[in-house]
GROMACS .gro file of C-alpha atoms in nm:
model
  238
    1MET     CA    1  -0.216   1.636   2.602
    2GLU     CA    2  -0.296   1.363   2.848
    3SER     CA    3  -0.417   1.030   2.711
    4LYS     CA    4  -0.785   1.080   2.798
    5GLY     CA    5  -0.785   1.431   2.656
    6ARG     CA    6  -0.620   1.312   2.333
    7ILE     CA    7  -0.885   1.046   2.287
    8GLU     CA    8  -1.171   1.290   2.346
    9GLU     CA    9  -1.026   1.536   2.095
   10PHE     CA   10  -0.979   1.252   1.849
   11LYS     CA   11  -1.339   1.135   1.895
   12LYS     CA   12  -1.469   1.487   1.847
   13ALA     CA   13  -1.283   1.528   1.517
   14LEU     CA   14  -1.384   1.182   1.388
   15LYS     CA   15  -1.750   1.284   1.387
   16TYR     CA   16  -1.686   1.519   1.094
   17PRO     CA   17  -1.656   1.402   0.729
   18ASP     CA   18  -1.323   1.585   0.697
   19TRP     CA   19  -1.181   1.441   1.022
   20TYR     CA   20  -0.848   1.363   0.855
   21ILE     CA   21  -0.796   1.734   0.780
   22ARG     CA   22  -0.886   1.832   1.135
   23LEU     CA   23  -0.630   1.576   1.258
   24GLU     CA   24  -0.377   1.633   0.981
   25ASN     CA   25  -0.089   1.746   1.200
   26GLN     CA   26  -0.136   1.461   1.445
   27LEU     CA   27  -0.162   1.206   1.164
   28LYS     CA   28   0.158   1.334   1.003
   29GLU     CA   29   0.341   1.327   1.334
   30ASP     CA   30   0.219   1.003   1.491
   31PHE     CA   31   0.071   0.780   1.220
   32PHE     CA   32   0.219   0.825   0.874
   33PRO     CA   33   0.593   0.786   0.945
   34VAL     CA   34   0.725   0.432   0.898
   35VAL     CA   35   0.880   0.355   1.236
   36HIS     CA   36   0.993   0.016   1.367
   37ASP     CA   37   1.076  -0.107   1.717
   38ASP     CA   38   0.921   0.190   1.897
   39PRO     CA   39   0.682   0.047   2.158
   40ILE     CA   40   0.585   0.390   2.295
   41LEU     CA   41   0.476   0.520   1.956
   42LYS     CA   42   0.299   0.192   1.876
   43ALA     CA   43   0.107   0.207   2.205
   44ARG     CA   44   0.006   0.568   2.135
   45ARG     CA   45  -0.112   0.476   1.787
   46HIS     CA   46  -0.315   0.179   1.906
   47GLU     CA   47  -0.484   0.380   2.176
   48LEU     CA   48  -0.632   0.589   1.897
   49TYR     CA   49  -0.674   0.302   1.650
   50GLY     CA   50  -0.893   0.146   1.917
   51THR     CA   51  -1.109   0.457   1.919
   52ILE     CA   52  -1.143   0.444   1.540
   53GLU     CA   53  -1.221   0.072   1.552
   54GLU     CA   54  -1.500   0.126   1.805
   55MET     CA   55  -1.648   0.420   1.614
   56LEU     CA   56  -1.642   0.230   1.284
   57ILE     CA   57  -1.828  -0.059   1.443
   58LEU     CA   58  -2.089   0.184   1.578
   59ASP     CA   59  -2.111   0.373   1.242
   60GLN     CA   60  -2.006   0.694   1.415
   61ILE     CA   61  -1.752   0.804   1.153
   62PRO     CA   62  -1.919   0.972   0.851
   63LEU     CA   63  -1.823   0.779   0.537
   64ALA     CA   64  -1.909   0.856   0.176
   65LYS     CA   65  -2.220   0.695   0.028
   66GLU     CA   66  -2.056   0.681  -0.314
   67GLY     CA   67  -1.725   0.766  -0.473
   68PRO     CA   68  -1.482   0.703  -0.757
   69ASN     CA   69  -1.415   0.355  -0.889
   70PHE     CA   70  -1.062   0.305  -0.761
   71ASP     CA   71  -1.062  -0.051  -0.902
   72LYS     CA   72  -1.124   0.040  -1.266
   73ASP     CA   73  -0.761  -0.028  -1.364
   74ARG     CA   74  -0.761  -0.383  -1.219
   75LYS     CA   75  -0.555  -0.619  -1.436
   76PRO     CA   76  -0.530  -0.999  -1.441
   77ILE     CA   77  -0.347  -1.111  -1.127
   78ASP     CA   78   0.008  -1.225  -1.202
   79THR     CA   79   0.188  -1.117  -0.883
   80ILE     CA   80   0.174  -1.198  -0.512
   81VAL     CA   81   0.316  -0.950  -0.260
   82ILE     CA   82   0.400  -1.092   0.082
   83HIS     CA   83   0.370  -0.875   0.395
   84HIS     CA   84   0.361  -0.903   0.769
   85THR     CA   85   0.119  -0.689   0.968
   86GLU     CA   86   0.386  -0.593   1.225
   87GLU     CA   87   0.104  -0.610   1.479
   88ASP     CA   88  -0.030  -0.850   1.743
   89PRO     CA   89  -0.088  -1.189   1.570
   90ASP     CA   90  -0.444  -1.192   1.709
   91ILE     CA   91  -0.534  -0.845   1.585
   92THR     CA   92  -0.905  -0.811   1.506
   93LEU     CA   93  -1.016  -0.751   1.150
   94GLU     CA   94  -1.190  -0.437   1.273
   95ARG     CA   95  -0.860  -0.302   1.408
   96LEU     CA   96  -0.685  -0.392   1.082
   97SER     CA   97  -0.950  -0.202   0.887
   98ALA     CA   98  -0.913   0.097   1.121
   99ILE     CA   99  -0.539   0.100   1.057
  100GLY     CA  100  -0.602   0.092   0.682
  101LEU     CA  101  -0.848   0.380   0.709
  102VAL     CA  102  -0.575   0.596   0.862
  103ARG     CA  103  -0.255   0.477   0.699
  104GLN     CA  104  -0.387   0.426   0.347
  105TYR     CA  105  -0.705   0.624   0.290
  106ALA     CA  106  -0.659   0.927   0.517
  107LEU     CA  107  -0.312   0.974   0.372
  108TRP     CA  108  -0.462   0.944   0.024
  109TYR     CA  109  -0.748   1.186   0.086
  110LEU     CA  110  -0.517   1.449   0.230
  111LYS     CA  111  -0.362   1.481  -0.113
  112ASN     CA  112  -0.521   1.733  -0.345
  113ASP     CA  113  -0.544   1.503  -0.648
  114VAL     CA  114  -0.555   1.123  -0.657
  115PHE     CA  115  -0.591   0.954  -0.997
  116GLY     CA  116  -0.752   1.273  -1.127
  117HIS     CA  117  -1.010   1.292  -0.847
  118LYS     CA  118  -1.031   1.587  -0.608
  119LEU     CA  119  -1.079   1.413  -0.276
  120ARG     CA  120  -0.947   1.638  -0.001
  121GLY     CA  121  -1.226   1.750   0.229
  122LYS     CA  122  -1.470   1.479   0.119
  123PRO     CA  123  -1.584   1.186   0.334
  124ILE     CA  124  -1.372   0.879   0.272
  125TRP     CA  125  -1.482   0.611   0.026
  126SER     CA  126  -1.295   0.288  -0.040
  127GLY     CA  127  -1.552   0.116  -0.259
  128HIS     CA  128  -1.461  -0.209  -0.080
  129PHE     CA  129  -1.720  -0.398   0.119
  130LYS     CA  130  -1.718  -0.706   0.343
  131ASP     CA  131  -2.029  -0.843   0.509
  132GLY     CA  132  -2.222  -0.535   0.404
  133LYS     CA  133  -1.984  -0.280   0.560
  134MET     CA  134  -1.724  -0.060   0.397
  135VAL     CA  135  -1.374  -0.180   0.482
  136PHE     CA  136  -1.026  -0.034   0.441
  137PHE     CA  137  -0.799  -0.336   0.424
  138ALA     CA  138  -0.470  -0.297   0.242
  139TYR     CA  139  -0.436  -0.672   0.185
  140THR     CA  140  -0.646  -0.935   0.008
  141TRP     CA  141  -0.563  -1.218   0.250
  142LEU     CA  142  -0.457  -1.253   0.613
  143VAL     CA  143  -0.279  -1.567   0.737
  144ARG     CA  144  -0.282  -1.617   1.113
  145ALA     CA  145   0.007  -1.761   1.313
  146ASN     CA  146  -0.187  -2.088   1.360
  147GLY     CA  147  -0.235  -2.126   0.984
  148ARG     CA  148  -0.593  -2.000   0.965
  149VAL     CA  149  -0.656  -1.807   0.643
  150GLU     CA  150  -0.900  -1.515   0.619
  151LYS     CA  151  -1.018  -1.344   0.300
  152LEU     CA  152  -1.024  -0.968   0.346
  153LEU     CA  153  -1.096  -0.834  -0.003
  154LEU     CA  154  -1.248  -0.972  -0.321
  155ASP     CA  155  -0.989  -1.032  -0.591
  156LYS     CA  156  -1.159  -0.774  -0.811
  157TYR     CA  157  -1.062  -0.504  -0.560
  158VAL     CA  158  -0.723  -0.331  -0.584
  159GLY     CA  159  -0.552  -0.345  -0.245
  160ARG     CA  160  -0.348  -0.040  -0.145
  161GLN     CA  161  -0.065  -0.258  -0.019
  162SER     CA  162   0.260  -0.204  -0.203
  163ALA     CA  163   0.289   0.176  -0.244
  164ASN     CA  164   0.335   0.096  -0.614
  165GLN     CA  165   0.012   0.145  -0.810
  166GLU     CA  166   0.132  -0.049  -1.114
  167ILE     CA  167   0.202  -0.349  -0.890
  168ASN     CA  168  -0.119  -0.300  -0.694
  169THR     CA  169  -0.336  -0.327  -1.004
  170ARG     CA  170  -0.192  -0.666  -1.101
  171SER     CA  171  -0.131  -0.824  -0.760
  172VAL     CA  172  -0.288  -0.947  -0.440
  173GLY     CA  173  -0.132  -0.885  -0.102
  174ILE     CA  174  -0.100  -1.168   0.148
  175ALA     CA  175  -0.020  -1.054   0.501
  176LEU     CA  176   0.112  -1.284   0.771
  177SER     CA  177  -0.041  -1.174   1.098
  178GLY     CA  178   0.234  -1.087   1.345
  179ASN     CA  179   0.557  -0.893   1.376
  180TYR     CA  180   0.840  -1.068   1.189
  181GLU     CA  181   1.065  -0.765   1.151
  182HIS     CA  182   1.353  -0.961   1.307
  183SER     CA  183   1.219  -1.317   1.323
  184THR     CA  184   1.081  -1.602   1.113
  185PRO     CA  185   0.708  -1.686   1.110
  186PRO     CA  186   0.599  -2.025   1.244
  187HIS     CA  187   0.629  -2.304   0.987
  188VAL     CA  188   0.253  -2.364   0.995
  189GLN     CA  189   0.198  -2.002   0.891
  190ILE     CA  190   0.449  -2.024   0.606
  191GLU     CA  191   0.297  -2.354   0.495
  192ALA     CA  192  -0.056  -2.210   0.502
  193THR     CA  193   0.061  -1.915   0.292
  194ALA     CA  194   0.220  -2.150   0.038
  195ASN     CA  195  -0.094  -2.364   0.021
  196LEU     CA  196  -0.307  -2.053  -0.026
  197ILE     CA  197  -0.097  -1.948  -0.324
  198LYS     CA  198  -0.099  -2.300  -0.472
  199THR     CA  199  -0.475  -2.335  -0.435
  200LYS     CA  200  -0.600  -1.988  -0.528
  201TYR     CA  201  -0.328  -1.865  -0.766
  202PRO     CA  202  -0.174  -2.175  -0.926
  203LYS     CA  203  -0.061  -1.987  -1.239
  204ILE     CA  204   0.160  -1.741  -1.048
  205VAL     CA  205   0.524  -1.819  -1.126
  206PRO     CA  206   0.778  -1.816  -0.839
  207SER     CA  207   0.957  -1.509  -0.979
  208ARG     CA  208   0.636  -1.310  -0.928
  209ILE     CA  209   0.605  -1.398  -0.558
  210LEU     CA  210   0.768  -1.097  -0.397
  211GLY     CA  211   0.818  -0.950  -0.055
  212HIS     CA  212   0.703  -0.593  -0.003
  213LEU     CA  213   1.068  -0.489   0.027
  214GLU     CA  214   1.133  -0.624  -0.323
  215VAL     CA  215   0.860  -0.401  -0.465
  216LYS     CA  216   0.927  -0.091  -0.258
  217LYS     CA  217   1.298  -0.063  -0.187
  218ASP     CA  218   1.266   0.164   0.117
  219ARG     CA  219   1.052  -0.092   0.303
  220THR     CA  220   1.170  -0.371   0.535
  221CYS     CA  221   0.842  -0.568   0.527
  222PRO     CA  222   0.804  -0.866   0.572
  223GLY     CA  223   1.119  -0.855   0.782
  224ASP     CA  224   1.493  -0.904   0.766
  225LYS     CA  225   1.468  -1.286   0.767
  226PHE     CA  226   1.264  -1.301   0.446
  227LEU     CA  227   1.523  -1.274   0.168
  228GLY     CA  228   1.767  -1.562   0.188
  229GLY     CA  229   1.556  -1.711   0.465
  230TRP     CA  230   1.189  -1.800   0.491
  231LYS     CA  231   1.112  -1.689   0.137
  232ASN     CA  232   1.308  -1.998   0.030
  233ASP     CA  233   1.098  -2.212   0.263
  234LEU     CA  234   0.779  -2.064   0.116
  235LEU     CA  235   0.885  -2.125  -0.244
  236SER     CA  236   1.004  -2.479  -0.170
  237ILE     CA  237   0.653  -2.573  -0.052
  238ILE     CA  238   0.489  -2.414  -0.354
   0.00000   0.00000   0.00000
């Protein structure tokens, strides 16, 4: 399907509460696989993420008015999980939420049973709100390449960030904005991340500051320079 035709078909499906079922094959083929260093696939994904972003802003995607309390198992925070977004460092928060809607919640809702709730076919509900709108962030914090820190989720919310529910319930996810799959983040970004942890989570011990790849062994996030590299820099500042 040509690009314009794909977008129109995508838009048409997104106007239904069960859009993720209508697009299930395309989501499984183009969105859910973990793929690195594929600019063609990334461009194809973002063409459609942009459509979702725009429709979310305009309230054109039917979302649930209520839903299960996915945060009921929240525990005291004793763990930090470090990520990178693997996206443009200047990505908008709206685009980041659109990505979360697809990669976390659509994947979740396509399952028949999640935490005992029958969700497939229902409009999506995250139970997470920012500035009065439902959001779908996987992370609690975003740290920009220039050191600016942005709060995405309240600490009482469980972020769907580590693919390990036991870790999710006791942790917050801090994502460095940018693609550091094969590089080291700027020092100012590492320093801002360290200062965030020191200021907001002073009781977290260094052994509980983990990269995503240390929590989920089949992941490479936050990049191949983290262990034995900039993780040491981060901990030395803390």
